[in-house]
């Protein structure tokens, strides 16, 4: 593609890889057949790994179009993995191979990051899937343990392993599996751990200087507007943005406006008093939820706009409630009401990103 900065006003491009890039090349030495002793394949693999390590997502390539138009090659690769969200699913399966002495107290534990711990009881046989949403890769290590709980003695770890999610993504593997057999006397159990990792395209809303509207980065459209299969269609990550309000109306002055956002009836965000109060305050808040297990339209988002009052109860300015859908909304006006009476509008964005393995 050829882009003219003079005609478009574009100064640079940012490219983010959503899948592991393939590298094709050939190495030859004059007068020597490198494939005779497998040297050619070895060199090819070493060079390919080195190139992919720098090009593999999550990472971004910046192109300075002004330099490119001038004939100067200034491609710069900037690896910035900590800023990308991802979904991780860990499936732990315990099956007896020869369990002459059945167990009832076997537990599976998954630790991800500093404050995310999940556990379940497997008993003598069972399977459980732990679904995790990572805002970033600041803590990419996931620890998986299968523990035999004891009442009168110390617990016994049947399995204790760490898995680096970021390394799996760099290897381009959607799924990786670990097997182990635990023997205890004449009994034995098979343990299988499946790691599914999926990098989510980052959501970036940019302002169009010519129209003063918000635009979604184009790279997201292919991922969010696809027709998903019934097996994976209702599972993924829902992102919600509350940008600002417009033309709010109330009996009193609108000096201290704040918003309460609820997902499925539970409060997820209570904003600070808006920076620019009045009838068109700005909020600029966002939340994300990992959705799995029910139809997407069974989830609801509710937004309440309130006016804080020091001497009496806060006044409800208006509210809006809608069902979640896979339809993308970008800076869309949503009216708020009190008893069917309109009291202004909120500008929101919603994006649903399907995840194939949930």
Coordinates of C-alpha atoms in Angstrom, one line a residue:
X1 CA 0.0 0.0 0.0
X2 CA 1.2 3.5 -0.8
X3 CA 0.0 6.3 1.4
X4 CA 0.7 10.0 0.7
X5 CA 1.1 12.1 3.8
X6 CA 0.5 15.2 1.8
X7 CA -3.0 14.1 0.6
X8 CA -4.2 12.4 3.8
X9 CA -2.5 14.3 6.6
X10 CA -1.4 10.9 8.1
X11 CA 2.0 11.0 9.6
X12 CA 2.5 7.4 10.9
X13 CA 0.9 4.0 11.0
X14 CA 0.7 1.6 13.9
X15 CA 0.4 -2.1 13.1
X16 CA -0.4 -4.7 15.7
X17 CA -0.1 -8.4 15.0
X18 CA -3.1 -10.5 16.1
X19 CA -1.5 -13.8 15.1
X20 CA 2.0 -15.2 14.9
X21 CA 3.5 -14.0 11.6
X22 CA 5.1 -16.5 9.2
X23 CA 8.5 -15.9 7.8
X24 CA 9.7 -17.3 4.5
X25 CA 13.3 -17.2 3.3
X26 CA 16.1 -19.3 2.0
X27 CA 19.8 -19.5 2.9
X28 CA 22.4 -20.6 0.4
X29 CA 26.2 -20.7 0.4
X30 CA 28.0 -20.8 -3.0
X31 CA 29.8 -24.1 -3.5
X32 CA 28.2 -25.9 -0.5
X33 CA 25.0 -27.9 -0.1
X34 CA 23.8 -26.9 3.4
X35 CA 21.1 -29.6 3.5
X36 CA 23.7 -32.4 3.3
X37 CA 24.2 -32.4 7.1
X38 CA 21.1 -30.6 8.0
X39 CA 23.0 -27.3 8.5
X40 CA 20.5 -25.4 6.3
X41 CA 17.5 -26.4 8.3
X42 CA 19.3 -25.5 11.5
X43 CA 20.3 -22.1 10.3
X44 CA 16.8 -21.5 8.9
X45 CA 15.2 -22.4 12.3
X46 CA 17.6 -20.2 14.3
X47 CA 17.0 -17.2 12.0
X48 CA 13.3 -17.8 11.8
X49 CA 13.0 -17.9 15.6
X50 CA 15.0 -14.7 15.9
X51 CA 12.8 -12.8 13.4
X52 CA 9.5 -14.1 14.9
X53 CA 10.7 -13.2 18.4
X54 CA 10.8 -9.5 17.3
X55 CA 7.7 -9.6 15.0
X56 CA 5.4 -11.7 17.1
X57 CA 2.5 -10.2 18.8
X58 CA 1.8 -8.6 21.2
X59 CA 4.0 -6.0 19.7
X60 CA 3.6 -3.0 17.4
X61 CA 5.3 -1.8 14.3
X62 CA 5.4 1.9 13.7
X63 CA 5.9 3.3 10.2
X64 CA 6.9 7.0 9.9
X65 CA 5.2 7.8 6.6
X66 CA 7.0 11.1 6.2
X67 CA 10.4 9.3 6.1
X68 CA 9.0 6.6 3.8
X69 CA 7.7 9.2 1.3
X70 CA 11.2 10.7 1.4
X71 CA 12.7 7.3 0.6
X72 CA 14.1 6.7 4.1
X73 CA 13.5 3.3 5.7
X74 CA 12.6 4.0 9.3
X75 CA 10.5 1.0 10.3
X76 CA 10.8 0.6 14.1
X77 CA 9.6 -2.4 16.0
X78 CA 8.4 -1.7 19.5
X79 CA 7.4 -4.6 21.7
X80 CA 4.9 -3.5 24.3
X81 CA 3.3 -6.7 25.6
X82 CA 2.2 -5.4 29.0
X83 CA -0.6 -3.3 27.5
X84 CA -2.6 -6.0 25.7
X85 CA -5.5 -7.8 27.2
X86 CA -6.0 -11.6 26.9
X87 CA -8.3 -14.4 27.9
X88 CA -6.8 -17.5 29.5
X89 CA -8.7 -20.7 30.1
X90 CA -7.2 -23.5 32.2
X91 CA -9.0 -26.9 32.1
X92 CA -7.9 -29.4 34.7
X93 CA -9.1 -33.0 34.3
X94 CA -8.5 -35.8 36.8
X95 CA -9.3 -39.4 35.8
X96 CA -8.5 -42.5 37.8
X97 CA -6.1 -44.9 36.0
X98 CA -6.2 -47.5 38.7
X99 CA -7.8 -46.0 41.8
X100 CA -8.1 -48.9 44.2
X101 CA -8.5 -46.4 47.0
X102 CA -10.8 -43.6 45.8
X103 CA -10.3 -40.1 47.0
X104 CA -12.9 -37.5 47.9
X105 CA -10.8 -34.4 48.7
X106 CA -8.8 -33.7 45.6
X107 CA -8.8 -29.9 44.7
X108 CA -7.7 -28.0 41.7
X109 CA -6.2 -24.5 42.2
X110 CA -5.3 -21.8 39.7
X111 CA -3.4 -18.7 40.6
X112 CA -3.0 -15.9 38.1
X113 CA -1.3 -12.6 39.1
X114 CA -1.1 -11.4 42.7
X115 CA -4.8 -11.4 43.7
X116 CA -6.6 -13.9 41.4
X117 CA -7.0 -17.4 43.0
X118 CA -9.6 -19.9 41.9
X119 CA -10.3 -23.4 43.2
X120 CA -12.7 -26.3 42.9
X121 CA -13.2 -29.8 44.3
X122 CA -12.6 -32.5 41.8
X123 CA -13.1 -35.5 44.2
X124 CA -11.8 -38.8 42.8
X125 CA -12.6 -37.8 39.2
X126 CA -13.7 -34.6 37.5
X127 CA -12.9 -31.7 35.2
X128 CA -13.2 -28.0 35.7
X129 CA -12.5 -25.0 33.4
X130 CA -11.1 -21.8 34.9
X131 CA -11.7 -18.7 32.7
X132 CA -9.5 -15.7 33.4
X133 CA -9.5 -12.2 31.8
X134 CA -6.2 -10.4 31.9
X135 CA -6.2 -6.6 31.6
X136 CA -2.5 -6.8 30.7
X137 CA 0.5 -9.0 31.0
X138 CA 2.0 -7.5 34.1
X139 CA 1.8 -10.9 35.8
X140 CA 1.9 -13.5 32.9
X141 CA 2.7 -16.6 35.1
X142 CA -0.2 -18.9 35.9
X143 CA 0.2 -21.5 38.6
X144 CA -1.8 -24.7 38.6
X145 CA -2.0 -27.1 41.5
X146 CA -3.8 -30.3 42.2
X147 CA -3.8 -30.9 45.9
X148 CA -4.9 -33.9 48.1
X149 CA -6.4 -32.3 51.2
X150 CA -5.6 -34.0 54.4
X151 CA -7.4 -33.6 57.8
X152 CA -4.8 -35.1 60.1
X153 CA -1.6 -34.6 58.1
X154 CA 0.0 -32.2 55.7
X155 CA -1.6 -31.7 52.2
X156 CA 0.0 -33.4 49.3
X157 CA 0.7 -31.7 46.0
X158 CA -0.1 -34.0 43.1
X159 CA 0.8 -31.3 40.6
X160 CA 2.4 -27.9 41.0
X161 CA 3.4 -26.2 37.8
X162 CA 3.8 -22.7 36.4
X163 CA 2.8 -21.6 32.9
X164 CA 3.8 -18.4 31.2
X165 CA 0.9 -17.1 29.2
X166 CA 3.0 -14.6 27.3
X167 CA 5.4 -17.3 26.1
X168 CA 2.6 -19.4 24.9
X169 CA 1.2 -16.5 22.9
X170 CA 4.6 -15.9 21.4
X171 CA 4.8 -19.5 20.3
X172 CA 1.6 -19.0 18.4
X173 CA -0.2 -21.8 20.3
X174 CA -3.9 -21.5 21.0
X175 CA -3.8 -24.6 23.1
X176 CA -1.0 -26.4 25.0
X177 CA -1.4 -29.5 27.1
X178 CA 0.5 -31.0 30.0
X179 CA 0.0 -34.6 31.3
X180 CA 1.1 -36.2 34.5
X181 CA 0.3 -39.4 36.3
X182 CA 0.3 -39.5 40.1
X183 CA 0.8 -42.8 41.8
X184 CA 0.0 -43.6 45.5
X185 CA 0.5 -47.1 46.5
X186 CA -1.3 -49.4 44.1
X187 CA -3.6 -46.5 42.9
X188 CA -2.9 -44.0 40.1
X189 CA -4.6 -41.0 38.6
X190 CA -4.0 -39.2 35.3
X191 CA -3.9 -35.4 35.4
X192 CA -4.4 -33.3 32.2
X193 CA -4.0 -29.5 32.1
X194 CA -5.1 -27.7 29.0
X195 CA -4.0 -24.0 28.6
X196 CA -6.0 -21.9 26.1
X197 CA -4.7 -18.4 25.4
X198 CA -6.2 -15.8 23.2
X199 CA -4.8 -12.3 22.7
X200 CA -7.6 -9.7 22.4
X201 CA -7.2 -6.9 19.9
X202 CA -6.8 -3.7 21.9
X203 CA -9.8 -1.4 21.9
X204 CA -8.7 2.1 20.8
X205 CA -11.2 4.9 20.2
X206 CA -9.6 7.8 18.4
X207 CA -11.0 11.3 17.8
X208 CA -11.6 12.4 14.2
X209 CA -10.4 16.0 14.1
X210 CA -12.5 16.8 11.0
X211 CA -15.8 15.7 12.4
X212 CA -15.1 15.7 16.2
X213 CA -16.5 12.2 16.4
X214 CA -15.0 9.0 17.8
X215 CA -13.8 6.2 15.6
X216 CA -12.8 2.6 16.3
X217 CA -9.4 1.5 15.2
X218 CA -10.1 -0.4 11.9
X219 CA -8.2 -3.5 13.0
X220 CA -11.0 -4.4 15.3
X221 CA -13.8 -4.6 12.8
X222 CA -12.8 -8.0 11.4
X223 CA -12.8 -9.5 14.9
X224 CA -16.0 -8.0 16.2
X225 CA -18.2 -8.1 13.1
X226 CA -17.7 -11.7 12.2
X227 CA -20.6 -14.2 12.3
X228 CA -19.6 -16.6 15.1
X229 CA -20.5 -20.3 15.2
X230 CA -23.1 -21.5 17.7
X231 CA -20.3 -23.2 19.7
X232 CA -18.5 -19.9 20.4
X233 CA -20.9 -17.2 19.4
X234 CA -22.1 -16.1 22.9
X235 CA -18.8 -16.3 24.7
X236 CA -16.2 -13.5 24.8
X237 CA -15.3 -10.1 26.3
X238 CA -17.8 -7.3 26.5
X239 CA -16.4 -3.7 26.8
X240 CA -18.5 -0.7 27.7
X241 CA -17.5 3.0 27.6
X242 CA -19.5 5.9 29.0
X243 CA -18.1 9.1 27.3
X244 CA -20.3 12.0 28.3
X245 CA -23.8 13.3 28.7
X246 CA -25.7 16.0 26.8
X247 CA -28.6 18.3 27.5
X248 CA -29.4 17.0 30.9
X249 CA -32.4 18.5 32.5
X250 CA -33.4 18.8 36.2
X251 CA -35.3 21.1 38.6
X252 CA -32.1 22.2 40.4
X253 CA -28.7 23.3 39.1
X254 CA -26.5 20.6 37.7
X255 CA -23.3 21.2 39.6
X256 CA -22.2 17.8 40.9
X257 CA -23.1 15.1 38.5
X258 CA -21.9 11.5 38.8
X259 CA -22.9 8.2 37.3
X260 CA -23.5 4.7 38.6
X261 CA -23.1 1.9 36.1
X262 CA -24.5 -1.6 36.8
X263 CA -24.0 -4.9 35.1
X264 CA -26.6 -7.5 35.7
X265 CA -27.9 -5.5 38.6
X266 CA -24.5 -5.2 40.4
X267 CA -22.7 -1.9 40.6
X268 CA -19.4 -2.0 38.7
X269 CA -18.5 1.7 38.5
X270 CA -19.5 4.8 40.6
X271 CA -17.8 7.8 39.0
X272 CA -16.3 10.8 40.7
X273 CA -18.2 14.0 40.3
X274 CA -17.8 14.9 36.6
X275 CA -14.9 17.3 35.8
X276 CA -17.2 19.6 33.8
X277 CA -20.6 19.7 35.4
X278 CA -23.6 21.4 33.9
X279 CA -25.9 19.9 31.4
X280 CA -23.1 18.1 29.4
X281 CA -20.6 16.5 31.8
X282 CA -17.8 14.2 30.8
X283 CA -17.2 10.8 32.4
X284 CA -14.8 8.8 30.2
X285 CA -15.0 5.5 32.1
X286 CA -14.8 1.9 31.0
X287 CA -15.4 -1.6 32.2
X288 CA -15.0 -5.1 30.7
X289 CA -16.6 -8.4 31.5
X290 CA -15.8 -11.9 30.5
X291 CA -19.2 -13.5 29.3
X292 CA -19.7 -17.2 29.3
X293 CA -22.5 -19.7 29.9
X294 CA -25.7 -17.8 29.0
X295 CA -27.1 -16.0 26.0
X296 CA -25.4 -12.7 25.6
X297 CA -28.8 -10.9 25.5
X298 CA -29.6 -12.1 29.0
X299 CA -27.0 -9.6 30.3
X300 CA -28.0 -6.0 31.0
X301 CA -26.3 -2.7 31.5
X302 CA -27.9 0.0 33.5
X303 CA -26.7 3.6 33.9
X304 CA -28.0 6.1 36.5
X305 CA -27.1 9.8 36.4
X306 CA -27.2 11.5 39.8
X307 CA -26.8 15.1 41.1
X308 CA -24.9 15.1 44.5
X309 CA -26.5 17.2 47.2
X310 CA -24.6 18.0 50.5
X311 CA -27.7 18.8 52.6
X312 CA -30.3 16.4 51.3
X313 CA -30.6 13.1 49.3
X314 CA -28.9 13.0 45.9
X315 CA -31.3 13.6 43.0
X316 CA -31.8 11.1 40.2
X317 CA -31.4 12.9 36.9
X318 CA -32.3 9.9 34.7
X319 CA -31.5 6.3 33.9
X320 CA -31.1 4.0 30.9
X321 CA -31.1 0.2 30.7
X322 CA -30.4 -2.1 27.8
X323 CA -29.5 -5.7 27.0
X324 CA -26.0 -6.6 25.8
X325 CA -25.7 -7.5 22.2
X326 CA -22.9 -8.3 19.8
X327 CA -23.7 -5.2 17.8
X328 CA -21.0 -2.6 17.9
X329 CA -21.9 0.9 19.1
X330 CA -19.5 3.8 18.8
X331 CA -20.3 7.1 20.6
X332 CA -24.0 6.3 20.3
X333 CA -26.6 8.6 21.9
X334 CA -28.7 6.8 24.5
X335 CA -31.6 8.7 26.1
X336 CA -32.2 8.6 29.8
X337 CA -35.6 8.8 31.4
X338 CA -37.5 9.3 34.7
X339 CA -41.0 7.8 34.5
X340 CA -41.0 7.8 30.7
X341 CA -40.0 11.5 30.6
X342 CA -36.7 12.2 28.7
X343 CA -34.0 14.0 30.7
X344 CA -31.1 14.2 28.2
X345 CA -28.8 11.6 26.5
X346 CA -25.6 9.6 27.3
X347 CA -23.0 8.9 24.7
X348 CA -21.7 5.3 25.0
X349 CA -19.6 2.7 23.1
X350 CA -19.9 -1.1 23.3
X351 CA -17.8 -3.7 21.7
X352 CA -18.1 -7.5 22.0
X353 CA -15.0 -9.6 21.1
X354 CA -15.7 -13.3 20.7
X355 CA -13.3 -15.9 22.1
X356 CA -13.1 -19.2 20.2
X357 CA -12.5 -21.7 23.1
X358 CA -14.8 -20.6 25.8

